[in-house]
PDB file of C-alpha atoms in Angstrom:
ATOM      1  CA  TYR A   1     105.151  70.375  99.504  1.00 82.00           C
ATOM      2  CA  GLN A   2     106.916  72.369  96.814  1.00 83.00           C
ATOM      3  CA  ILE A   3     108.224  75.866  96.016  1.00 87.00           C
ATOM      4  CA  GLN A   4     109.231  76.589  92.664  1.00 88.00           C
ATOM      5  CA  ASN A   5     108.996  78.776  89.582  1.00 89.00           C
ATOM      6  CA  VAL A   6     106.080  77.679  87.216  1.00 84.00           C
ATOM      7  CA  PHE A   7     105.323  79.017  83.976  1.00 83.00           C
ATOM      8  CA  ARG A   8     101.936  79.132  81.957  1.00 75.00           C
ATOM      9  CA  ALA A   9     102.062  78.363  78.572  1.00 74.00           C
ATOM     10  CA  ASP A  10      98.465  80.538  77.687  1.00 75.00           C
ATOM     11  CA  LYS A  11      98.604  84.088  77.795  1.00 72.00           C
ATOM     12  CA  PRO A  12      97.974  85.244  81.152  1.00 67.00           C
ATOM     13  CA  GLN A  13      95.090  87.309  82.542  1.00 68.00           C
ATOM     14  CA  LYS A  14      95.234  90.730  83.664  1.00 67.00           C
ATOM     15  CA  GLY A  15      97.348  90.834  87.037  1.00 65.00           C
ATOM     16  CA  ARG A  16      98.717  87.437  86.011  1.00 68.00           C
ATOM     17  CA  PHE A  17     101.973  86.640  84.944  1.00 72.00           C
ATOM     18  CA  ARG A  18     103.700  84.039  82.432  1.00 75.00           C
ATOM     19  CA  GLU A  19     106.382  82.999  84.814  1.00 82.00           C
ATOM     20  CA  PHE A  20     105.724  83.471  88.751  1.00 81.00           C
ATOM     21  CA  THR A  21     107.238  81.389  92.253  1.00 85.00           C
ATOM     22  CA  GLN A  22     104.297  78.558  93.476  1.00 81.00           C
ATOM     23  CA  ALA A  23     103.990  77.059  96.772  1.00 83.00           C
ATOM     24  CA  ASP A  24     102.200  73.560  96.701  1.00 83.00           C
ATOM     25  CA  CYS A  25     100.897  71.449  99.217  1.00 83.00           C
ATOM     26  CA  ASP A  26      99.525  68.206  98.222  1.00 83.00           C
ATOM     27  CA  ILE A  27      98.305  65.222  99.635  1.00 84.00           C
ATOM     28  CA  PHE A  28      98.584  61.887  97.191  1.00 84.00           C
ATOM     29  CA  GLY A  29      96.735  58.834  97.536  1.00 85.00           C
ATOM     30  CA  ALA A  30      94.160  59.697 100.398  1.00 86.00           C
ATOM     31  CA  THR A  31      90.165  59.187  99.511  1.00 84.00           C
ATOM     32  CA  SER A  32      89.203  60.527 102.705  1.00 87.00           C
ATOM     33  CA  GLY A  33      87.660  64.276 103.443  1.00 88.00           C
ATOM     34  CA  LEU A  34      90.012  64.476 106.189  1.00 92.00           C
ATOM     35  CA  ALA A  35      92.914  65.067 103.798  1.00 92.00           C
ATOM     36  CA  ASP A  36      91.093  67.725 102.159  1.00 93.00           C
ATOM     37  CA  ALA A  37      90.370  69.314 105.550  1.00 95.00           C
ATOM     38  CA  GLU A  38      94.114  69.299 106.068  1.00 95.00           C
ATOM     39  CA  ILE A  39      95.016  70.827 102.940  1.00 92.00           C
ATOM     40  CA  LEU A  40      92.154  74.016 103.860  1.00 95.00           C
ATOM     41  CA  ALA A  41      93.960  73.908 107.528  1.00 96.00           C
ATOM     42  CA  VAL A  42      97.299  74.146 105.900  1.00 94.00           C
ATOM     43  CA  PHE A  43      96.250  76.921 103.220  1.00 91.00           C
ATOM     44  CA  TYR A  44      94.698  78.914 106.479  1.00 94.00           C
ATOM     45  CA  ALA A  45      97.761  78.658 108.952  1.00 94.00           C
ATOM     46  CA  VAL A  46     100.139  79.968 105.926  1.00 92.00           C
ATOM     47  CA  TYR A  47      98.263  83.103 105.655  1.00 90.00           C
ATOM     48  CA  VAL A  48      97.599  83.937 108.904  1.00 92.00           C
ATOM     49  CA  GLU A  49     101.337  82.854 109.489  1.00 93.00           C
ATOM     50  CA  LEU A  50     102.384  85.233 107.233  1.00 90.00           C
ATOM     51  CA  GLY A  51      99.822  87.951 109.186  1.00 90.00           C
ATOM     52  CA  PHE A  52      96.439  88.166 107.051  1.00 87.00           C
ATOM     53  CA  SER A  53      94.124  87.961 109.716  1.00 81.00           C
ATOM     54  CA  SER A  54      91.247  88.379 107.688  1.00 87.00           C
ATOM     55  CA  PHE A  55      91.970  85.639 105.052  1.00 89.00           C
ATOM     56  CA  VAL A  56      88.773  83.880 104.123  1.00 93.00           C
ATOM     57  CA  ILE A  57      88.793  80.436 102.480  1.00 95.00           C
ATOM     58  CA  GLU A  58      85.395  79.805  99.679  1.00 93.00           C
ATOM     59  CA  TYR A  59      84.721  76.731  98.850  1.00 94.00           C
ATOM     60  CA  ASN A  60      82.832  75.018  96.435  1.00 92.00           C
ATOM     61  CA  ASP A  61      81.907  71.330  95.306  1.00 90.00           C
ATOM     62  CA  ARG A  62      82.413  70.549  91.692  1.00 87.00           C
ATOM     63  CA  GLU A  63      80.069  67.231  92.228  1.00 89.00           C
ATOM     64  CA  VAL A  64      77.312  70.181  93.349  1.00 90.00           C
ATOM     65  CA  LEU A  65      78.301  72.545  90.498  1.00 90.00           C
ATOM     66  CA  THR A  66      77.969  69.751  87.979  1.00 90.00           C
ATOM     67  CA  ALA A  67      74.375  67.887  89.125  1.00 92.00           C
ATOM     68  CA  THR A  68      72.893  71.533  89.616  1.00 94.00           C
ATOM     69  CA  LEU A  69      74.056  72.524  85.840  1.00 93.00           C
ATOM     70  CA  ALA A  70      73.263  69.295  84.116  1.00 94.00           C
ATOM     71  CA  PRO A  71      69.704  70.038  83.311  1.00 95.00           C
ATOM     72  CA  PHE A  72      70.559  73.250  81.394  1.00 95.00           C
ATOM     73  CA  ALA A  73      73.463  71.630  79.224  1.00 93.00           C
ATOM     74  CA  SER A  74      73.049  71.051  75.763  1.00 91.00           C
ATOM     75  CA  GLU A  75      74.756  69.893  73.028  1.00 89.00           C
ATOM     76  CA  GLN A  76      75.686  74.186  72.040  1.00 89.00           C
ATOM     77  CA  VAL A  77      76.974  74.798  75.650  1.00 91.00           C
ATOM     78  CA  SER A  78      78.361  71.735  77.643  1.00 90.00           C
ATOM     79  CA  ILE A  79      78.538  71.928  81.727  1.00 90.00           C
ATOM     80  CA  GLY A  80      82.403  72.835  81.101  1.00 87.00           C
ATOM     81  CA  SER A  81      81.677  75.560  78.830  1.00 89.00           C
ATOM     82  CA  MET A  82      79.022  77.005  81.438  1.00 91.00           C
ATOM     83  CA  THR A  83      81.406  76.506  83.873  1.00 88.00           C
ATOM     84  CA  GLN A  84      84.464  78.638  82.376  1.00 87.00           C
ATOM     85  CA  SER A  85      81.465  81.838  81.782  1.00 89.00           C
ATOM     86  CA  ILE A  86      80.528  80.975  85.482  1.00 88.00           C
ATOM     87  CA  ASP A  87      84.287  80.905  86.965  1.00 83.00           C
ATOM     88  CA  LYS A  88      84.262  84.452  85.652  1.00 84.00           C
ATOM     89  CA  LEU A  89      81.000  86.300  87.960  1.00 84.00           C
ATOM     90  CA  ASP A  90      83.581  87.196  90.485  1.00 79.00           C
ATOM     91  CA  LYS A  91      85.630  89.607  87.955  1.00 82.00           C
ATOM     92  CA  ILE A  92      82.366  90.562  85.867  1.00 86.00           C
ATOM     93  CA  SER A  93      78.536  91.094  86.091  1.00 89.00           C
ATOM     94  CA  GLN A  94      75.825  88.675  86.354  1.00 90.00           C
ATOM     95  CA  ASP A  95      74.411  90.138  83.123  1.00 93.00           C
ATOM     96  CA  GLU A  96      77.945  90.059  81.458  1.00 93.00           C
ATOM     97  CA  VAL A  97      78.295  86.248  82.255  1.00 91.00           C
ATOM     98  CA  VAL A  98      74.751  85.751  81.069  1.00 92.00           C
ATOM     99  CA  SER A  99      75.654  87.627  77.551  1.00 94.00           C
ATOM    100  CA  GLY A 100      78.891  85.119  77.521  1.00 92.00           C
ATOM    101  CA  LEU A 101      76.588  82.249  78.124  1.00 93.00           C
ATOM    102  CA  VAL A 102      74.093  83.476  75.119  1.00 94.00           C
ATOM    103  CA  SER A 103      77.282  84.196  72.916  1.00 94.00           C
ATOM    104  CA  LYS A 104      77.751  80.409  73.009  1.00 94.00           C
ATOM    105  CA  GLY A 105      74.343  79.342  72.179  1.00 92.00           C
ATOM    106  CA  MET A 106      71.845  79.451  75.149  1.00 94.00           C
ATOM    107  CA  VAL A 107      68.735  80.942  75.558  1.00 92.00           C
ATOM    108  CA  GLU A 108      69.012  83.955  77.446  1.00 94.00           C
ATOM    109  CA  SER A 109      66.103  82.285  79.957  1.00 94.00           C
ATOM    110  CA  VAL A 110      68.186  79.211  80.297  1.00 94.00           C
ATOM    111  CA  ALA A 111      70.885  81.117  81.264  1.00 94.00           C
ATOM    112  CA  ARG A 112      69.210  82.971  84.137  1.00 95.00           C
ATOM    113  CA  GLN A 113      67.534  79.762  85.282  1.00 95.00           C
ATOM    114  CA  ALA A 114      71.015  78.009  85.419  1.00 94.00           C
ATOM    115  CA  LEU A 115      72.578  81.073  87.454  1.00 93.00           C
ATOM    116  CA  ALA A 116      69.505  81.272  89.688  1.00 93.00           C
ATOM    117  CA  ALA A 117      69.575  77.738  90.283  1.00 95.00           C
ATOM    118  CA  LEU A 118      73.645  77.445  91.011  1.00 91.00           C
ATOM    119  CA  GLN A 119      72.849  80.388  93.538  1.00 91.00           C
ATOM    120  CA  SER A 120      70.886  78.923  95.731  1.00 93.00           C
ATOM    121  CA  ALA A 121      72.249  75.557  95.620  1.00 94.00           C
ATOM    122  CA  THR A 122      73.616  74.187  99.166  1.00 94.00           C
ATOM    123  CA  GLU A 123      76.685  72.301 100.259  1.00 94.00           C
ATOM    124  CA  SER A 124      76.797  68.494  99.588  1.00 93.00           C
ATOM    125  CA  VAL A 125      76.974  65.995 102.668  1.00 93.00           C
ATOM    126  CA  SER A 126      80.964  65.485 102.067  1.00 92.00           C
ATOM    127  CA  VAL A 127      81.635  69.413 101.656  1.00 94.00           C
ATOM    128  CA  LEU A 128      80.136  69.870 104.958  1.00 96.00           C
ATOM    129  CA  ALA A 129      82.012  67.102 106.888  1.00 95.00           C
ATOM    130  CA  ILE A 130      85.390  68.776 105.266  1.00 95.00           C
ATOM    131  CA  ARG A 131      84.686  72.099 106.471  1.00 96.00           C
ATOM    132  CA  ALA A 132      83.405  70.390 110.165  1.00 97.00           C
ATOM    133  CA  GLN A 133      87.137  68.725 110.164  1.00 97.00           C
ATOM    134  CA  ALA A 134      88.718  72.145 108.938  1.00 97.00           C
ATOM    135  CA  GLU A 135      86.954  73.832 111.846  1.00 97.00           C
ATOM    136  CA  LEU A 136      88.377  70.932 114.134  1.00 97.00           C
ATOM    137  CA  LEU A 137      91.968  71.211 112.856  1.00 97.00           C
ATOM    138  CA  GLY A 138      92.010  75.003 113.761  1.00 96.00           C
ATOM    139  CA  VAL A 139      90.168  77.163 110.861  1.00 96.00           C
ATOM    140  CA  PRO A 140      87.638  78.893 111.980  1.00 96.00           C
ATOM    141  CA  ARG A 141      84.247  78.770 110.931  1.00 95.00           C
ATOM    142  CA  SER A 142      84.192  82.644 110.415  1.00 95.00           C
ATOM    143  CA  ALA A 143      87.124  82.012 107.654  1.00 95.00           C
ATOM    144  CA  LEU A 144      84.988  79.801 105.915  1.00 97.00           C
ATOM    145  CA  ARG A 145      82.549  81.033 103.039  1.00 95.00           C
ATOM    146  CA  PHE A 146      80.388  78.585 100.823  1.00 95.00           C
ATOM    147  CA  ASN A 147      80.266  80.022  97.507  1.00 93.00           C
ATOM    148  CA  PRO A 148      77.892  78.255  95.071  1.00 92.00           C
ATOM    149  CA  VAL A 149      78.508  79.947  91.825  1.00 89.00           C
ATOM    150  CA  MET A 150      82.648  79.578  92.530  1.00 87.00           C
ATOM    151  CA  ALA A 151      83.799  76.907  89.491  1.00 82.00           C
ATOM    152  CA  ARG A 152      87.727  77.772  89.365  1.00 74.00           C
ATOM    153  CA  GLY A 153      88.348  76.960  85.374  1.00 63.00           C
ATOM    154  CA  LEU A 154      90.152  73.851  85.476  1.00 60.00           C
ATOM    155  CA  ASP A 155      88.749  70.277  84.392  1.00 65.00           C
ATOM    156  CA  TYR A 156      90.824  67.951  86.607  1.00 66.00           C
ATOM    157  CA  TYR A 157      89.067  69.024  90.021  1.00 70.00           C
ATOM    158  CA  THR A 158      86.321  66.626  91.081  1.00 72.00           C
ATOM    159  CA  GLY A 159      85.400  67.667  94.589  1.00 84.00           C
ATOM    160  CA  LEU A 160      86.027  70.324  96.832  1.00 90.00           C
ATOM    161  CA  ILE A 161      87.453  73.480  95.228  1.00 90.00           C
ATOM    162  CA  PHE A 162      88.794  76.705  97.278  1.00 92.00           C
ATOM    163  CA  GLU A 163      90.101  79.872  97.007  1.00 91.00           C
ATOM    164  CA  GLY A 164      91.976  82.016  99.225  1.00 91.00           C
ATOM    165  CA  LYS A 165      91.111  85.788  99.511  1.00 90.00           C
ATOM    166  CA  ILE A 166      92.211  88.617 101.451  1.00 89.00           C
ATOM    167  CA  PRO A 167      89.343  91.133 101.853  1.00 83.00           C
ATOM    168  CA  GLU A 168      91.497  94.175 101.619  1.00 81.00           C
ATOM    169  CA  TYR A 169      93.463  93.047  98.406  1.00 80.00           C
ATOM    170  CA  GLY A 170      91.125  93.973  95.968  1.00 71.00           C
ATOM    171  CA  VAL A 171      92.494  91.740  93.024  1.00 71.00           C
ATOM    172  CA  GLY A 172      90.375  88.324  93.427  1.00 74.00           C
ATOM    173  CA  SER A 173      91.887  84.954  94.646  1.00 80.00           C
ATOM    174  CA  VAL A 174      95.651  84.518  96.525  1.00 82.00           C
ATOM    175  CA  GLY A 175      95.686  80.976  96.034  1.00 83.00           C
ATOM    176  CA  GLY A 176      93.474  77.681  95.769  1.00 85.00           C
ATOM    177  CA  GLY A 177      92.885  74.194  94.615  1.00 85.00           C
TER     178      GLY A 177
END
């Protein structure tokens, strides 16, 4: 793990800072889903230790996200571009996300179909296994919530993605990976 000041190169969005202190917990070289489950367990334990009893971890699978969106991609609107728009669903309405996709060149009916397909996506076998392992490591099922439209904007995520949320703290996520 590491705790240090970090800096954003881009212009920070509302509620974000250019410089801030970040705590990271990483596992390198592991290929087992158990490593992901361990990260979820550490993530949960840290927030519980800080006193947040209602902490929830929303999770998704980038592979499911990509496979679900692939049929709707085109030369004008790539999967990555769709992901950037869909990642805003926790901040703006579905209609605003659809408008954003249309402004990128997507036909409105196709944008709505893509969102509907994503909203009905289910957990992959690998993510189900990670969730089960996280529960065995002490993360209560009530603290884990599958969110098929969570996208996370960074392109280097390939499997499990997650964000921590404190329901009574209405600013969105308070961490993730």
